[in-house]
mmCIF file of C-alpha atoms and ligand atoms in Angstrom:
data_model
loop_
_atom_site.group_PDB
_atom_site.id
_atom_site.type_symbol
_atom_site.label_atom_id
_atom_site.label_comp_id
_atom_site.label_asym_id
_atom_site.label_seq_id
_atom_site.Cartn_x
_atom_site.Cartn_y
_atom_site.Cartn_z
ATOM 1 C CA MET A 693 -6.620 -1.974 18.068
ATOM 2 C CA ARG A 694 -5.149 -1.595 14.429
ATOM 3 C CA LYS A 695 -1.482 -2.400 14.222
ATOM 4 C CA ASN A 696 0.411 0.360 12.229
ATOM 5 C CA LEU A 697 1.674 -0.894 8.984
ATOM 6 C CA LEU A 698 4.715 0.611 6.806
ATOM 7 C CA ILE A 699 5.171 -0.685 3.434
ATOM 8 C CA ALA A 700 8.273 0.162 1.323
ATOM 9 C CA ASN A 701 7.104 0.789 -2.421
ATOM 10 C CA TRP A 702 10.344 0.440 -4.364
ATOM 11 C CA LYS A 703 8.629 1.010 -7.785
ATOM 12 C CA MET A 704 11.127 0.317 -10.601
ATOM 13 C CA ASN A 705 14.132 1.108 -8.616
ATOM 14 C CA LYS A 706 17.180 -0.902 -7.007
ATOM 15 C CA SER A 707 19.448 -3.575 -8.253
ATOM 16 C CA TYR A 708 19.925 -7.312 -7.174
ATOM 17 C CA GLU A 709 23.035 -6.129 -5.165
ATOM 18 C CA ASP A 710 21.140 -3.426 -3.361
ATOM 19 C CA LEU A 711 18.754 -5.800 -1.567
ATOM 20 C CA GLY A 712 21.506 -7.260 0.732
ATOM 21 C CA VAL A 713 22.691 -3.823 1.688
ATOM 22 C CA PHE A 714 19.233 -2.593 2.458
ATOM 23 C CA VAL A 715 18.215 -5.709 4.680
ATOM 24 C CA LYS A 716 21.572 -5.525 6.541
ATOM 25 C CA GLY A 717 20.889 -1.898 7.287
ATOM 26 C CA LEU A 718 17.586 -2.652 8.661
ATOM 27 C CA ASP A 719 18.961 -5.260 10.816
ATOM 28 C CA GLU A 720 21.670 -3.031 12.261
ATOM 29 C CA SER A 721 18.908 -0.551 13.087
ATOM 30 C CA GLY A 722 17.033 -3.351 14.856
ATOM 31 C CA PHE A 723 13.873 -3.468 12.593
ATOM 32 C CA LEU A 724 14.216 -6.873 11.218
ATOM 33 C CA LYS A 725 12.971 -8.509 14.380
ATOM 34 C CA GLN A 726 10.455 -6.479 16.208
ATOM 35 C CA ASN A 727 6.660 -6.546 16.519
ATOM 36 C CA LYS A 728 5.762 -2.961 17.312
ATOM 37 C CA ILE A 729 4.754 -2.267 13.728
ATOM 38 C CA ASP A 730 4.113 -4.391 10.770
ATOM 39 C CA ILE A 731 6.654 -3.804 7.946
ATOM 40 C CA ALA A 732 6.698 -4.946 4.353
ATOM 41 C CA ILE A 733 8.972 -4.316 1.476
ATOM 42 C CA ALA A 734 7.759 -4.580 -2.184
ATOM 43 C CA PRO A 735 10.610 -4.989 -4.632
ATOM 44 C CA SER A 736 10.317 -5.511 -8.417
ATOM 45 C CA PHE A 737 9.206 -8.986 -9.558
ATOM 46 C CA PRO A 738 12.617 -10.369 -10.406
ATOM 47 C CA PHE A 739 14.040 -9.591 -6.860
ATOM 48 C CA LEU A 740 11.005 -11.340 -4.982
ATOM 49 C CA GLU A 741 12.918 -14.730 -4.483
ATOM 50 C CA LYS A 742 16.082 -13.208 -3.168
ATOM 51 C CA MET A 743 14.172 -10.592 -0.962
ATOM 52 C CA GLY A 744 12.269 -13.542 0.188
ATOM 53 C CA SER A 745 15.241 -15.393 1.179
ATOM 54 C CA LEU A 746 16.760 -12.378 2.967
ATOM 55 C CA LEU A 747 13.714 -11.724 5.059
ATOM 56 C CA LYS A 748 13.309 -15.337 6.033
ATOM 57 C CA ASN A 749 12.977 -15.828 9.787
ATOM 58 C CA THR A 750 12.607 -12.073 10.319
ATOM 59 C CA SER A 751 9.241 -9.949 11.059
ATOM 60 C CA VAL A 752 9.547 -8.166 7.787
ATOM 61 C CA ARG A 753 7.029 -9.204 5.075
ATOM 62 C CA LEU A 754 7.393 -9.485 1.466
ATOM 63 C CA GLY A 755 5.206 -7.394 -0.777
ATOM 64 C CA ALA A 756 4.613 -7.145 -4.591
ATOM 65 C CA GLN A 757 3.476 -4.164 -6.790
ATOM 66 C CA ASN A 758 0.916 -5.592 -9.169
ATOM 67 C CA ALA A 759 -0.680 -8.810 -10.310
ATOM 68 C CA HIS A 760 -3.167 -9.797 -12.842
ATOM 69 C CA TRP A 761 -6.594 -11.033 -11.724
ATOM 70 C CA GLU A 762 -6.230 -14.288 -13.781
ATOM 71 C CA THR A 763 -4.755 -17.324 -12.404
ATOM 72 C CA LYS A 764 -2.875 -18.422 -15.556
ATOM 73 C CA GLY A 765 -3.208 -18.163 -19.454
ATOM 74 C CA ALA A 766 -2.359 -16.314 -22.436
ATOM 75 C CA PHE A 767 -1.471 -12.808 -20.778
ATOM 76 C CA THR A 768 1.946 -12.205 -21.999
ATOM 77 C CA GLY A 769 4.053 -10.162 -19.362
ATOM 78 C CA GLU A 770 1.538 -10.530 -16.553
ATOM 79 C CA VAL A 771 2.192 -12.473 -13.166
ATOM 80 C CA SER A 772 -0.725 -13.957 -11.242
ATOM 81 C CA PHE A 773 -1.364 -13.812 -7.492
ATOM 82 C CA SER A 774 -0.895 -17.585 -7.131
ATOM 83 C CA MET A 775 2.758 -17.116 -8.596
ATOM 84 C CA LEU A 776 3.358 -14.394 -6.163
ATOM 85 C CA LYS A 777 2.259 -16.597 -3.362
ATOM 86 C CA GLU A 778 4.780 -19.390 -4.267
ATOM 87 C CA PHE A 779 7.493 -16.684 -3.585
ATOM 88 C CA GLY A 780 6.163 -15.871 -0.109
ATOM 89 C CA VAL A 781 4.488 -12.624 -1.060
ATOM 90 C CA GLU A 782 1.991 -11.449 1.614
ATOM 91 C CA TYR A 783 1.057 -7.876 0.494
ATOM 92 C CA VAL A 784 0.167 -6.641 -3.019
ATOM 93 C CA ILE A 785 0.015 -2.922 -3.866
ATOM 94 C CA LEU A 786 -2.980 -2.510 -6.464
ATOM 95 C CA GLY A 787 -4.374 0.341 -8.462
ATOM 96 C CA HIS A 788 -1.385 2.562 -7.799
ATOM 97 C CA SER A 789 -1.877 5.987 -9.272
ATOM 98 C CA GLU A 790 1.164 5.296 -11.474
ATOM 99 C CA ARG A 791 -0.625 2.184 -12.909
ATOM 100 C CA ARG A 792 -3.858 3.857 -13.538
ATOM 101 C CA GLN A 793 -2.195 6.732 -15.196
ATOM 102 C CA TYR A 794 0.391 5.247 -17.455
ATOM 103 C CA PHE A 795 -1.006 1.584 -17.721
ATOM 104 C CA LYS A 796 -4.510 2.710 -17.781
ATOM 105 C CA GLU A 797 -5.925 0.558 -15.242
ATOM 106 C CA SER A 798 -9.649 1.319 -14.414
ATOM 107 C CA ASP A 799 -11.681 1.177 -11.310
ATOM 108 C CA GLN A 800 -12.970 -2.134 -12.644
ATOM 109 C CA ASP A 801 -9.471 -3.546 -13.236
ATOM 110 C CA VAL A 802 -8.301 -2.698 -9.632
ATOM 111 C CA ALA A 803 -11.548 -4.226 -8.433
ATOM 112 C CA LYS A 804 -11.056 -7.431 -10.343
ATOM 113 C CA LYS A 805 -7.408 -7.560 -8.877
ATOM 114 C CA ALA A 806 -8.506 -6.754 -5.293
ATOM 115 C CA LYS A 807 -10.991 -9.713 -5.458
ATOM 116 C CA ALA A 808 -8.445 -12.001 -7.010
ATOM 117 C CA CYS A 809 -5.956 -11.010 -4.514
ATOM 118 C CA ILE A 810 -8.131 -11.676 -1.489
ATOM 119 C CA GLU A 811 -9.333 -15.002 -2.850
ATOM 120 C CA ASN A 812 -5.703 -15.918 -2.762
ATOM 121 C CA LYS A 813 -5.554 -14.914 0.946
ATOM 122 C CA LEU A 814 -3.096 -12.310 0.078
ATOM 123 C CA LYS A 815 -3.322 -8.715 1.527
ATOM 124 C CA ALA A 816 -4.740 -6.349 -1.130
ATOM 125 C CA VAL A 817 -3.378 -2.780 -0.749
ATOM 126 C CA VAL A 818 -5.551 -0.910 -2.740
ATOM 127 C CA CYS A 819 -4.498 2.807 -3.654
ATOM 128 C CA VAL A 820 -6.900 5.467 -4.213
ATOM 129 C CA GLY A 821 -6.121 9.206 -4.377
ATOM 130 C CA GLU A 822 -7.369 12.405 -6.322
ATOM 131 C CA SER A 823 -5.175 14.646 -8.823
ATOM 132 C CA LEU A 824 -4.370 18.284 -8.066
ATOM 133 C CA GLU A 825 -6.976 19.321 -10.732
ATOM 134 C CA GLU A 826 -9.636 17.110 -8.891
ATOM 135 C CA ARG A 827 -8.980 18.542 -5.449
ATOM 136 C CA LYS A 828 -8.958 22.038 -6.826
ATOM 137 C CA ASN A 829 -12.299 21.396 -8.346
ATOM 138 C CA LYS A 830 -13.561 19.954 -4.976
ATOM 139 C CA GLN A 831 -13.878 16.489 -6.393
ATOM 140 C CA THR A 832 -11.704 14.858 -3.874
ATOM 141 C CA ILE A 833 -14.441 12.965 -1.805
ATOM 142 C CA SER A 834 -16.308 11.903 -5.097
ATOM 143 C CA VAL A 835 -13.260 10.365 -6.641
ATOM 144 C CA ILE A 836 -12.382 8.510 -3.463
ATOM 145 C CA GLU A 837 -15.863 7.458 -3.200
ATOM 146 C CA ARG A 838 -15.988 6.091 -6.774
ATOM 147 C CA GLN A 839 -12.445 4.347 -6.474
ATOM 148 C CA VAL A 840 -13.349 2.621 -3.056
ATOM 149 C CA ASN A 841 -16.822 1.613 -3.943
ATOM 150 C CA ALA A 842 -15.738 -0.052 -7.114
ATOM 151 C CA VAL A 843 -13.477 -2.279 -5.299
ATOM 152 C CA ILE A 844 -15.832 -2.943 -2.254
ATOM 153 C CA ALA A 845 -18.714 -3.987 -4.397
ATOM 154 C CA GLU A 846 -16.654 -6.988 -5.455
ATOM 155 C CA LEU A 847 -15.767 -8.251 -1.937
ATOM 156 C CA PRO A 848 -17.855 -10.189 0.419
ATOM 157 C CA SER A 849 -16.043 -9.113 3.254
ATOM 158 C CA CYS A 850 -13.104 -6.739 4.224
ATOM 159 C CA GLU A 851 -10.572 -9.381 5.684
ATOM 160 C CA HIS A 852 -7.219 -8.989 3.833
ATOM 161 C CA LEU A 853 -8.117 -5.618 2.711
ATOM 162 C CA VAL A 854 -5.838 -2.541 3.244
ATOM 163 C CA ILE A 855 -6.547 0.935 1.691
ATOM 164 C CA ALA A 856 -3.807 3.351 0.762
ATOM 165 C CA TYR A 857 -4.850 6.983 0.406
ATOM 166 C CA GLU A 858 -2.417 8.499 -2.014
ATOM 167 C CA PRO A 859 -3.086 12.033 -3.200
ATOM 168 C CA VAL A 860 -1.582 12.141 -6.813
ATOM 169 C CA TRP A 861 -0.254 15.737 -6.188
ATOM 170 C CA ALA A 862 1.645 14.423 -3.179
ATOM 171 C CA ILE A 863 3.492 11.348 -4.734
ATOM 172 C CA GLY A 864 7.131 12.082 -5.233
ATOM 173 C CA THR A 865 6.713 15.800 -5.032
ATOM 174 C CA GLY A 866 7.949 16.508 -1.528
ATOM 175 C CA ILE A 867 4.540 17.927 -0.777
ATOM 176 C CA SER A 868 2.628 15.843 1.640
ATOM 177 C CA ALA A 869 -0.912 16.196 2.487
ATOM 178 C CA THR A 870 -1.486 18.003 5.665
ATOM 179 C CA VAL A 871 -2.475 15.999 8.630
ATOM 180 C CA SER A 872 -5.998 17.302 8.636
ATOM 181 C CA GLN A 873 -6.390 16.913 4.809
ATOM 182 C CA ALA A 874 -5.297 13.315 5.107
ATOM 183 C CA GLN A 875 -7.320 12.559 8.188
ATOM 184 C CA GLU A 876 -10.316 13.975 6.502
ATOM 185 C CA VAL A 877 -10.014 11.646 3.718
ATOM 186 C CA HIS A 878 -9.164 8.561 5.774
ATOM 187 C CA PHE A 879 -12.252 9.120 7.957
ATOM 188 C CA TRP A 880 -14.231 9.420 4.847
ATOM 189 C CA ILE A 881 -13.008 6.027 3.554
ATOM 190 C CA ARG A 882 -13.570 4.321 6.836
ATOM 191 C CA THR A 883 -17.353 5.775 6.521
ATOM 192 C CA LEU A 884 -17.480 4.206 3.194
ATOM 193 C CA LEU A 885 -16.336 0.846 4.430
ATOM 194 C CA ALA A 886 -18.704 1.087 7.258
ATOM 195 C CA LYS A 887 -21.654 0.980 4.898
ATOM 196 C CA LYS A 888 -20.711 -2.147 3.464
ATOM 197 C CA PHE A 889 -18.969 -3.922 6.291
ATOM 198 C CA TYR A 890 -20.548 -2.383 9.317
ATOM 199 C CA LYS A 891 -18.565 -0.683 11.986
ATOM 200 C CA GLU A 892 -16.729 -3.798 13.006
ATOM 201 C CA GLY A 893 -15.516 -4.502 9.519
ATOM 202 C CA SER A 894 -14.426 -0.916 8.892
ATOM 203 C CA ASP A 895 -12.660 -0.546 12.293
ATOM 204 C CA SER A 896 -10.516 -3.514 11.333
ATOM 205 C CA VAL A 897 -9.216 -2.169 7.999
ATOM 206 C CA ARG A 898 -5.920 -0.317 7.998
ATOM 207 C CA ILE A 899 -5.806 2.776 5.836
ATOM 208 C CA LEU A 900 -2.416 3.763 5.051
ATOM 209 C CA TYR A 901 -1.391 7.304 3.887
ATOM 210 C CA GLY A 902 0.990 7.883 0.946
ATOM 211 C CA GLY A 903 2.624 10.503 -0.809
ATOM 212 C CA SER A 904 6.043 12.259 0.396
ATOM 213 C CA MET A 905 5.716 10.605 3.737
ATOM 214 C CA ASN A 906 9.132 10.710 5.408
ATOM 215 C CA ALA A 907 10.971 10.659 8.765
ATOM 216 C CA ALA A 908 9.956 14.278 9.531
ATOM 217 C CA ASN A 909 6.081 13.957 8.862
ATOM 218 C CA CYS A 910 5.260 10.406 9.643
ATOM 219 C CA LYS A 911 4.745 10.648 13.349
ATOM 220 C CA ASP A 912 2.145 13.635 12.987
ATOM 221 C CA LEU A 913 0.088 11.636 10.155
ATOM 222 C CA ILE A 914 0.173 8.242 11.922
ATOM 223 C CA GLN A 915 -1.029 9.789 15.147
ATOM 224 C CA GLU A 916 -4.154 10.652 13.578
ATOM 225 C CA GLU A 917 -7.250 8.287 14.460
ATOM 226 C CA ASP A 918 -7.841 6.847 10.934
ATOM 227 C CA ILE A 919 -4.153 6.816 9.730
ATOM 228 C CA ASP A 920 -2.812 3.448 10.320
ATOM 229 C CA GLY A 921 0.515 3.545 8.681
ATOM 230 C CA GLY A 922 2.179 4.590 5.395
ATOM 231 C CA LEU A 923 2.935 3.552 1.733
ATOM 232 C CA VAL A 924 6.409 4.720 1.261
ATOM 233 C CA GLY A 925 8.208 5.433 -2.086
ATOM 234 C CA GLY A 926 11.319 7.792 -2.053
ATOM 235 C CA ALA A 927 12.007 7.722 1.637
ATOM 236 C CA SER A 928 11.811 3.757 1.652
ATOM 237 C CA LEU A 929 14.843 3.348 -0.848
ATOM 238 C CA GLU A 930 17.710 3.529 1.650
ATOM 239 C CA ALA A 931 17.729 1.585 4.880
ATOM 240 C CA LYS A 932 18.788 4.828 6.722
ATOM 241 C CA SER A 933 15.776 6.958 5.770
ATOM 242 C CA PHE A 934 13.279 3.954 6.046
ATOM 243 C CA SER A 935 14.839 2.973 9.638
ATOM 244 C CA GLU A 936 14.734 6.649 10.583
ATOM 245 C CA MET A 937 10.959 6.677 9.906
ATOM 246 C CA LEU A 938 10.545 3.408 11.834
ATOM 247 C CA LYS A 939 12.354 4.955 14.825
ATOM 248 C CA ASN A 940 9.998 8.130 14.692
ATOM 249 C CA LEU A 941 7.025 5.926 14.659
ATOM 250 C CA GLY A 942 8.321 3.656 17.644
HETATM 251 P P1 LIG B 1051 6.598 8.798 -2.299
HETATM 252 O O1 LIG B 1051 5.814 7.737 -2.920
HETATM 253 O O2 LIG B 1051 6.826 8.288 -0.844
HETATM 254 O O3 LIG B 1051 7.907 8.834 -3.111
HETATM 255 O O4 LIG B 1051 5.734 10.148 -2.420
HETATM 256 C C1 LIG B 1051 4.623 6.931 -2.434
HETATM 257 C C2 LIG B 1051 4.224 6.058 -3.469
HETATM 258 O O5 LIG B 1051 3.985 6.312 -4.580
HETATM 259 O O6 LIG B 1051 3.586 4.962 -3.040
#
């Protein structure tokens, strides 16, 4: 019922020249035009226009990694959702743990971003996840609950909402959550969604896993009932490794 979704989170990586090489690689492996799985690529802001034109007339969608909740005004260095829309962006990653950690984004900031994103009819990919210390202290569920509830409190419906469960200790470390650790949290997220949006709403929301997802572990993760795809960093940077994942999911 829920179509799997794989999003490439390029973070602050790649150059202008790399874009064409990547898209050519995806084309050669047959993933530019297919409809088995939804795919999006989220490059850095300066590359959105070029990536958008390379992806024109393909089934791969354009993503961005952040935006401000205001539409316009005196917010030096910020970018609004309506600006992203002008460049054909469809998915926006929000509240990534790196933004929470290095840029001090609070749950309330992330909630305001998600609300503005969805008001602009863009898909909000809201990231949540516990640190290693929080997991060790058995606070995983309470952290996830706090982060998810802050966002859904602001939303009248869950249309256009995607959640990404990304345990902070699994991001970029090569240590993925186990299938059962991930499924347990995904199930809990869906239960939280159902409290506000009822079963019908919660059944429609895609919950992605992120944190050292790669070609070797993606299939087992995605086979779980409540895991509907992935938010992929390292393994999404080269067309070869990203295509390898897509092949294993297909
Ligand atoms: P990773 O990053 O796949 O390199 O662990 C995932 C993410 O931060 O979204």
